[in-house]
Coordinates of C-alpha atoms in Angstrom, one line a residue:
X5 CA -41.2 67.4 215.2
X6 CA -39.8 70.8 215.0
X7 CA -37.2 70.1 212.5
X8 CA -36.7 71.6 209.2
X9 CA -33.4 70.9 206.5
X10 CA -33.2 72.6 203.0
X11 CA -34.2 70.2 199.5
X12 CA -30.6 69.0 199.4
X13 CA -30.5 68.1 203.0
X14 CA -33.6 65.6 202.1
X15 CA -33.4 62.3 200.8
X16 CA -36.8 62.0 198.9
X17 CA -36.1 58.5 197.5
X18 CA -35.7 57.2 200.5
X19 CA -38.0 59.6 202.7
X20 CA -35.0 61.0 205.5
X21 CA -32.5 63.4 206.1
X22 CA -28.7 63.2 204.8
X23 CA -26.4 62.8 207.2
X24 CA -23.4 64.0 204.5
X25 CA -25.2 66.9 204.0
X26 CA -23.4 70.4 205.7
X27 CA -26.8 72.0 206.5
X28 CA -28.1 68.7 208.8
X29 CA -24.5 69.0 210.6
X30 CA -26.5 70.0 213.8
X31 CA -29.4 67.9 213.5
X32 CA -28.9 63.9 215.1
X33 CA -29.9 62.9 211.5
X34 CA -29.9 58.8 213.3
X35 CA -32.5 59.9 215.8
X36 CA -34.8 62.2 213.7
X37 CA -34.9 59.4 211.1
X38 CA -35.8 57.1 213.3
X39 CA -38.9 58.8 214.4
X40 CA -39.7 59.8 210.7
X41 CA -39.9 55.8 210.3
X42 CA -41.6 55.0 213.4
X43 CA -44.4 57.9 212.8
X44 CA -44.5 56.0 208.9
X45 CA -44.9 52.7 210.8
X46 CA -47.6 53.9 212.8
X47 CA -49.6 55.5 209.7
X48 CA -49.0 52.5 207.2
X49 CA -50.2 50.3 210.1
X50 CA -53.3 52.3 210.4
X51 CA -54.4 52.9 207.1
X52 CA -53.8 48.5 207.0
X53 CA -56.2 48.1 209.7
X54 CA -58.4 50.6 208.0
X55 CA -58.1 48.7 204.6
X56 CA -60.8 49.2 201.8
X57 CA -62.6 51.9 203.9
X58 CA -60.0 54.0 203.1
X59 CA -61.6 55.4 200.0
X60 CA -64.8 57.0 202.2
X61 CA -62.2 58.8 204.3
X62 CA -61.2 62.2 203.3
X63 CA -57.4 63.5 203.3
X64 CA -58.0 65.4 206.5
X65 CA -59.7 63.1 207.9
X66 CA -57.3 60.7 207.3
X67 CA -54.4 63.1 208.7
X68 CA -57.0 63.6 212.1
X69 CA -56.8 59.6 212.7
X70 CA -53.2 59.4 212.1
X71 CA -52.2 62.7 214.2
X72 CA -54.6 60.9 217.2
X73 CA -52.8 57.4 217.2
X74 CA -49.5 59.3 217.1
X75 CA -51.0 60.8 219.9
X76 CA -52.3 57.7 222.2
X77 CA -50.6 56.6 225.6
X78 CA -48.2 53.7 225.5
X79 CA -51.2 51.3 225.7
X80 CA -52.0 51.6 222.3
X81 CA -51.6 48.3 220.7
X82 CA -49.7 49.7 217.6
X83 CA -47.8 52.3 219.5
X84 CA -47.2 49.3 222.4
X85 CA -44.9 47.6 219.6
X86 CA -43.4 50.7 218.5
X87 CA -42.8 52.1 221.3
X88 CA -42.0 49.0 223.4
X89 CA -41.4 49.6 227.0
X90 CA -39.1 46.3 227.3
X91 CA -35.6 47.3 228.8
X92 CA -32.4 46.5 228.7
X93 CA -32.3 45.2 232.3
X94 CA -35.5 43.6 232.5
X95 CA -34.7 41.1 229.9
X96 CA -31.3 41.1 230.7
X97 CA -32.1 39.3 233.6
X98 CA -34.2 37.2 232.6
X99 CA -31.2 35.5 230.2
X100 CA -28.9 36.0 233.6
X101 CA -31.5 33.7 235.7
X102 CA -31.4 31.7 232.4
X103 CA -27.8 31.0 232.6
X104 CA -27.5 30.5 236.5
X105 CA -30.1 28.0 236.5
X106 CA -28.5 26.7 233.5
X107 CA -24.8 26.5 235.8
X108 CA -23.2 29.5 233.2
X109 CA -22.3 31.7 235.8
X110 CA -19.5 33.2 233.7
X111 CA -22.4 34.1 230.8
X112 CA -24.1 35.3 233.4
X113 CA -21.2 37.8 234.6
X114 CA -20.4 38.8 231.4
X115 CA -24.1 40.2 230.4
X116 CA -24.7 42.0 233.4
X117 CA -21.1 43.5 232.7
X118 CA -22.7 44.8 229.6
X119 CA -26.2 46.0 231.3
X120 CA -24.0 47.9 234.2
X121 CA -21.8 49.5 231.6
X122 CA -25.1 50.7 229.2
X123 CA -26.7 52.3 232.6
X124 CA -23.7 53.9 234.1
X125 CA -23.0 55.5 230.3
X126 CA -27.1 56.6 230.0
X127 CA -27.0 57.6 234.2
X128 CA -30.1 55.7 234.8
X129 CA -31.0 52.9 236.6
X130 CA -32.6 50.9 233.2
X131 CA -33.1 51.8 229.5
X132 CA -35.5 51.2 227.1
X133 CA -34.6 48.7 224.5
X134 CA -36.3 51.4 222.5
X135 CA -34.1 54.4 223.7
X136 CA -30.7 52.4 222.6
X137 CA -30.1 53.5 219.0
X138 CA -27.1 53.6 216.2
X139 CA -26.2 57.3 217.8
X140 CA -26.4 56.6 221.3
X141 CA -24.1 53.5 220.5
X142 CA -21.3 55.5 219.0
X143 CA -21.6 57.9 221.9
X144 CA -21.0 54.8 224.4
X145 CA -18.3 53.6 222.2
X146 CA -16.5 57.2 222.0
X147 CA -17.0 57.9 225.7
X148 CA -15.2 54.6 226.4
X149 CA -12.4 55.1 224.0
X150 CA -12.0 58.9 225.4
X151 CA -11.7 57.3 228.8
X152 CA -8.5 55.6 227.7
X153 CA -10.5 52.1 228.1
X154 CA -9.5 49.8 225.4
X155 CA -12.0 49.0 222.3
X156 CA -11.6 44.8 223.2
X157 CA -13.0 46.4 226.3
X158 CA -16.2 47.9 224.6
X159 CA -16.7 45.4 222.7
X160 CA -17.2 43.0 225.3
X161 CA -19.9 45.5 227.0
X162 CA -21.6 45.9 223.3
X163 CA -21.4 41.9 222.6
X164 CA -23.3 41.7 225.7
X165 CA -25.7 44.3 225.0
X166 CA -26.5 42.6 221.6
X167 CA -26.8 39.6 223.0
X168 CA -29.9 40.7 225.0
X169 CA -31.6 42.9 222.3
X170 CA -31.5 40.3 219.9
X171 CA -32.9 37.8 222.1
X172 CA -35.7 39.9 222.9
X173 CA -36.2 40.4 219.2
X174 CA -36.5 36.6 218.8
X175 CA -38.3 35.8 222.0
X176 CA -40.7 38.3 220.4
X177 CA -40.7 40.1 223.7
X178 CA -39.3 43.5 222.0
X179 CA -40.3 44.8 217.8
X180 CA -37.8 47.4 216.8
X181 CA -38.5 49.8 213.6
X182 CA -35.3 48.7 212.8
X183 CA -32.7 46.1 214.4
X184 CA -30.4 49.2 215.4
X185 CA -27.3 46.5 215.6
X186 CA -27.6 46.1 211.7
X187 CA -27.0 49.2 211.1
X188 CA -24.2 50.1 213.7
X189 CA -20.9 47.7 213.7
X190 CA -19.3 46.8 216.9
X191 CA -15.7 47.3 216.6
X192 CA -13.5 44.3 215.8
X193 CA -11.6 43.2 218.8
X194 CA -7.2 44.2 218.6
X195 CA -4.8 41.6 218.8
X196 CA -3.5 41.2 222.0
X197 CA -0.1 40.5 223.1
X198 CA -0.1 36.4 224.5
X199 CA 1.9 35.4 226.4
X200 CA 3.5 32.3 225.8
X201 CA 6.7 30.1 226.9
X202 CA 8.7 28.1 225.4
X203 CA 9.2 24.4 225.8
X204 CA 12.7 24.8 227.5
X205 CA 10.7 27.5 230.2
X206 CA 8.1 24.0 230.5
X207 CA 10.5 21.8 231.1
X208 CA 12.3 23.8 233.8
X209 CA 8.7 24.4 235.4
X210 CA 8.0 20.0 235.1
X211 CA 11.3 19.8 236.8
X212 CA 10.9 21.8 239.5
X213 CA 10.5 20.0 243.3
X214 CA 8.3 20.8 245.9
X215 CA 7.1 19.5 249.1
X216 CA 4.9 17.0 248.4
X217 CA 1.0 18.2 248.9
X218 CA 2.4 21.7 249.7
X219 CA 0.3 24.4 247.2
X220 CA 3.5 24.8 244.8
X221 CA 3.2 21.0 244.7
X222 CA -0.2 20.9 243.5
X223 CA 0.1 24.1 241.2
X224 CA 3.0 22.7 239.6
X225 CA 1.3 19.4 239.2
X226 CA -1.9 21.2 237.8
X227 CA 0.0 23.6 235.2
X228 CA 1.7 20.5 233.6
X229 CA -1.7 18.0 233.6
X230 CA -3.1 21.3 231.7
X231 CA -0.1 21.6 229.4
X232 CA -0.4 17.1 228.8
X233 CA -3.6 17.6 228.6
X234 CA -3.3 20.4 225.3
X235 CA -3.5 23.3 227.2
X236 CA -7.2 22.4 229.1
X237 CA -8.3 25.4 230.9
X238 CA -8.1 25.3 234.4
X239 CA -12.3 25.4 234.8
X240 CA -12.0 22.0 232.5
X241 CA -9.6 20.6 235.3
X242 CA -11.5 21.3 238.2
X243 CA -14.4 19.8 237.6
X244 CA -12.5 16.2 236.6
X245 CA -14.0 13.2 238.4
X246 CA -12.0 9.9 238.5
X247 CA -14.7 8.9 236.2
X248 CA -13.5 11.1 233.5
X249 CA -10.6 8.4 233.3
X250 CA -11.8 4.8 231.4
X251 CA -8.1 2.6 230.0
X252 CA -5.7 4.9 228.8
X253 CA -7.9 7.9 228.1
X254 CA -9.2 11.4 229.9
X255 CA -12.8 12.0 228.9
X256 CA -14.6 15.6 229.5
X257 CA -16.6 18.1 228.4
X258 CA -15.5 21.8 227.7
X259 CA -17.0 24.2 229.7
X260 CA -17.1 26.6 227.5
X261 CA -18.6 25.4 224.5
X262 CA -20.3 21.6 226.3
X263 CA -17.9 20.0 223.5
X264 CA -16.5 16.2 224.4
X265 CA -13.0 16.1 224.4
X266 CA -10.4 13.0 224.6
X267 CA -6.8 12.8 225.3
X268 CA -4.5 9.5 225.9
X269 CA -2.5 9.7 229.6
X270 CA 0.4 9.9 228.0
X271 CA 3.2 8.6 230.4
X272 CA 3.8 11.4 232.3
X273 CA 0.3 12.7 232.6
X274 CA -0.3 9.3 234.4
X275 CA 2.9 9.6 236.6
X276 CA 1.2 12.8 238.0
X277 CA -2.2 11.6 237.9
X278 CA -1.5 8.4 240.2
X279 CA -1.2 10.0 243.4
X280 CA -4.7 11.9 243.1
X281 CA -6.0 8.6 242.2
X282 CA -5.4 6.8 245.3
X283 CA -8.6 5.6 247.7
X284 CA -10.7 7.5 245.7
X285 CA -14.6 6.3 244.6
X286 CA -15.4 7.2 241.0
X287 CA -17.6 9.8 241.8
X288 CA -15.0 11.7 243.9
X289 CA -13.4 14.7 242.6
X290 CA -10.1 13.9 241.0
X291 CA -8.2 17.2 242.9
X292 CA -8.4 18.6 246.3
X293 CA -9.5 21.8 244.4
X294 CA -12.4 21.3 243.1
X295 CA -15.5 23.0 241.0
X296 CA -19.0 21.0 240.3
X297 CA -19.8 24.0 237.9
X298 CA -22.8 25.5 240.1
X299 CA -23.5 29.0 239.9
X300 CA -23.6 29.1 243.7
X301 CA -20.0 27.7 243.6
X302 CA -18.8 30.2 240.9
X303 CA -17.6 32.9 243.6
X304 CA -15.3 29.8 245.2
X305 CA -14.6 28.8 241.6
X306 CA -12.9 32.2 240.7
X307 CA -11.1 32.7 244.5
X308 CA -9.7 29.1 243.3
X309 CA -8.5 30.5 239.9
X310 CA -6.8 33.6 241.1
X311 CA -5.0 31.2 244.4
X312 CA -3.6 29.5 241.5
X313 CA -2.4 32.1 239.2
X314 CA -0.6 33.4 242.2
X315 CA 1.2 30.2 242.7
X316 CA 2.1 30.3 238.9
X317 CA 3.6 33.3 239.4
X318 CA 5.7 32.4 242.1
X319 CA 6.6 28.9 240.6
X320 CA 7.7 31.2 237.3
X321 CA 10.2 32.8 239.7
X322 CA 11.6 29.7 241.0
X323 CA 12.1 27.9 237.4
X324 CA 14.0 31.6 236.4
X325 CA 11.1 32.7 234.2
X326 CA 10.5 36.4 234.0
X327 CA 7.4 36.2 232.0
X328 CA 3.5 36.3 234.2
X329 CA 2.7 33.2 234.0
X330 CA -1.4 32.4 234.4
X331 CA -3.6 29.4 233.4
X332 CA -4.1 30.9 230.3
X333 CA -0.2 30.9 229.5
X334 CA -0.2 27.1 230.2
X335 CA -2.8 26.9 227.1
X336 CA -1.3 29.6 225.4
X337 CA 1.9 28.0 225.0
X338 CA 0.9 24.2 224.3
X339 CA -0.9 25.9 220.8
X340 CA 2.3 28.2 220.1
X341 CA 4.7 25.0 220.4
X342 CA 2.4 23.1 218.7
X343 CA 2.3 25.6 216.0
X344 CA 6.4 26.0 216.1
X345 CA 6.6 21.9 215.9
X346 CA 4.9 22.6 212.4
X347 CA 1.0 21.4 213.7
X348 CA -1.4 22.2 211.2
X349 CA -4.0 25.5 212.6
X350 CA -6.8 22.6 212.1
X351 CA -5.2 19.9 214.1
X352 CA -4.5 22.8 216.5
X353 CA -8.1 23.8 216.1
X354 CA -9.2 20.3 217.2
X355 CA -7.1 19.5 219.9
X356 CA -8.2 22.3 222.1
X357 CA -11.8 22.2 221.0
X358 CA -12.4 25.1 219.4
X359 CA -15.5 25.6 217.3
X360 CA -13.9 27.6 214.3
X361 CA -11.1 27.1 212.8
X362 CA -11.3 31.0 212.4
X363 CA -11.3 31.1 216.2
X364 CA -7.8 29.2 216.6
X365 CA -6.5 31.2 213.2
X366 CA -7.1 34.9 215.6
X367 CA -5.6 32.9 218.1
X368 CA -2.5 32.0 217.1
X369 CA -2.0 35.2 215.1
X370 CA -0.5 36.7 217.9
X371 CA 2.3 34.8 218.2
X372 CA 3.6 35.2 214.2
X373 CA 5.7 38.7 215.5
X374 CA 8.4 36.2 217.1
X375 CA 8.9 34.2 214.2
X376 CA 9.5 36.7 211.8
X377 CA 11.5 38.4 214.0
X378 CA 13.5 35.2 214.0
X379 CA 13.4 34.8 210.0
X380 CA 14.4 38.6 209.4
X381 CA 17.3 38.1 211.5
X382 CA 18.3 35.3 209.7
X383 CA 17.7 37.9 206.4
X384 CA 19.7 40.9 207.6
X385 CA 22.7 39.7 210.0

């Protein structure tokens, strides 16, 4: 290591440069200190495996051995799980076939986002888990942020990436120095901006006619059964099965999180789900569009989600609604107008299965602007 600081650019308690320090301004402090402790790793390890020898080896001597397993190829044992030539898109694809053969498509998508991101950044085809460390992550992040890309944006592709450096950590498939994730904090995601209607705009969508078994007809039908249904996400309705209905109740499991849900058929939920129940065997799918959650279907799945987000818009425009309306909005809204009724976040929390309470709390945080908007008008005029 050609690298030299002054005494107040070295840490001697804790054996490494200081990154505060003005003279180590040029020096990527993150990186050289991570070799300092890898080269540590490598000599404590050694002098272990020596063990009580150690006192019938002389200093240089000593120094010889160490220098020479610094030295070895990548097939050293020791340096093997220092240096460990696991990368990011060889596990990462391992976890991807995990979750396609698992029917997670979406998980699936959503890591090899990450992995394509990571190698586009690094302008290589892979990357060593090894080679990803706190400095080259704040590079990623800042070349991101520079691009104008938004940091919920990186932080999806860094969620990702953690996800598969970790596992490999666990599946004992990849031994790090140091867990470089511990050490470098993925920016919290913003608030975004939800959109969500009001009960009036749902109404005016409920009451809105269409040729019956025309595509507005079946869109329309679909966004209330979500909205009845406390704002299920359109994956949850897809893959309903007449068998999903015993007495009075819809049965299912989330998608998302494999949590069992249950919600009465109210009255109007059953007036629109009658006709989808006619002639039908349990087994049947309960709507002409239809998912059974396969990864091989997931392509079909998501030309099936954006089909219907185009009919939403166009059903917003008839029922004089100038907001863009999606899926999402459906479920957006039912937790806003539950929350304006005066719902407690928990019951909230539970009615759309969410694991955390925390989760529904960032949830519905976006929505507080418009009701104190509402109170400081009430304040001030």
């Amino acid at each position: 290591m050609d690298i030299w600081t002054l005494p107040s650019g070295w840490d001697k308690r804790k054996q490494r440069l200081r990154r505060s320090k003005y003279i180590n301004q040029d020096l990527d402090c993150d990186t050289v200190n991570f070799e300092l402790e890898e080269k540590m790793f490598v000599a404590k390890r050694l002098i272990d495996e020596i063990g009580l020898s150690i006192n019938k080896v002389s200093p240089d001597r000593l120094i010889e051995l160490i220098t020479k397993e610094w030295d070895k190829n990548s097939d050293s044992e020791i340096k093997h799980k220092v240096n460990n030539e696991m990368t990011l898109i060889e596990w990462g694809e391992t976890l991807v076939n995990r979750k396609m053969a698992a029917n997670v498509p979406g998980s699936a998508t959503w890591l090899r986002n990450g992995m394509r991101a990571i190698t586009k950044f690094n302008g290589t085809d892979d990357i060593k888990l090894y080679d990803i460390t706190v400095t080259f992550l704040r590079n990623f992040e800042a070349y991101h942020l520079g691009k104008g890309n938004s940091i919920n944006c990186v932080g999806i592709y860094l969620r990702a990436v953690r996800s598969i450096y970790n596992s490999a950590i666990n599946e004992d498939q990849f031994v790090p120095i140091k867990n470089v994730f511990q050490h470098y904090r993925i920016p919290p995601p913003m608030r975004t901006k939800k959109r969500a209607l009001k009960k009036e705009q749902i109404l005016k969508i409920r009451d809105l006619e269409y040729e019956q078994d025309s595509a507005l007809w079946h869109a329309r039908n679909y966004a209330m059964i979500m909205f009845y249904c406390r704002g299920m996400n359109f994956v949850d309705l897809v893959k309903l099965k007449v068998e999903n209905i015993r007495h009075d109740r819809l049965y299912y499991g989330r998608s998302k999180t494999r949590d069992p849900l249950s919600v009465h058929i109210s009255e109007p939920l059953a007036k629109l789900l009658q006709p989808y129940l006619r002639n039908k065997r349990l087994t049947d799918f309960l709507f002409p569009t239809n998912y059974d959650g396969s990864s091989e279907r997931f392509e079909a799945y998501k030309t099936q989600r954006r089909r219907m987000n185009e009919r939403l818009r166009i059903i917003a425009k008839d029922a004089e609604i100038d907001e863009n309306v999606t899926t999402y909005t459906i479920r957006h809204s039912w937790a806003t107008i539950a929350k304006y009724l005066g719902v407690s976040t928990a019951l909230i929390s539970e009615a759309m299965g969410h694991n955390s309470i925390i989760t529904t709390e960032v949830y519905l945080k976006s929505f507080d602007n418009a009701a104190l908007d509402h109170v400081n008008e009430k304040v001030i005029l």
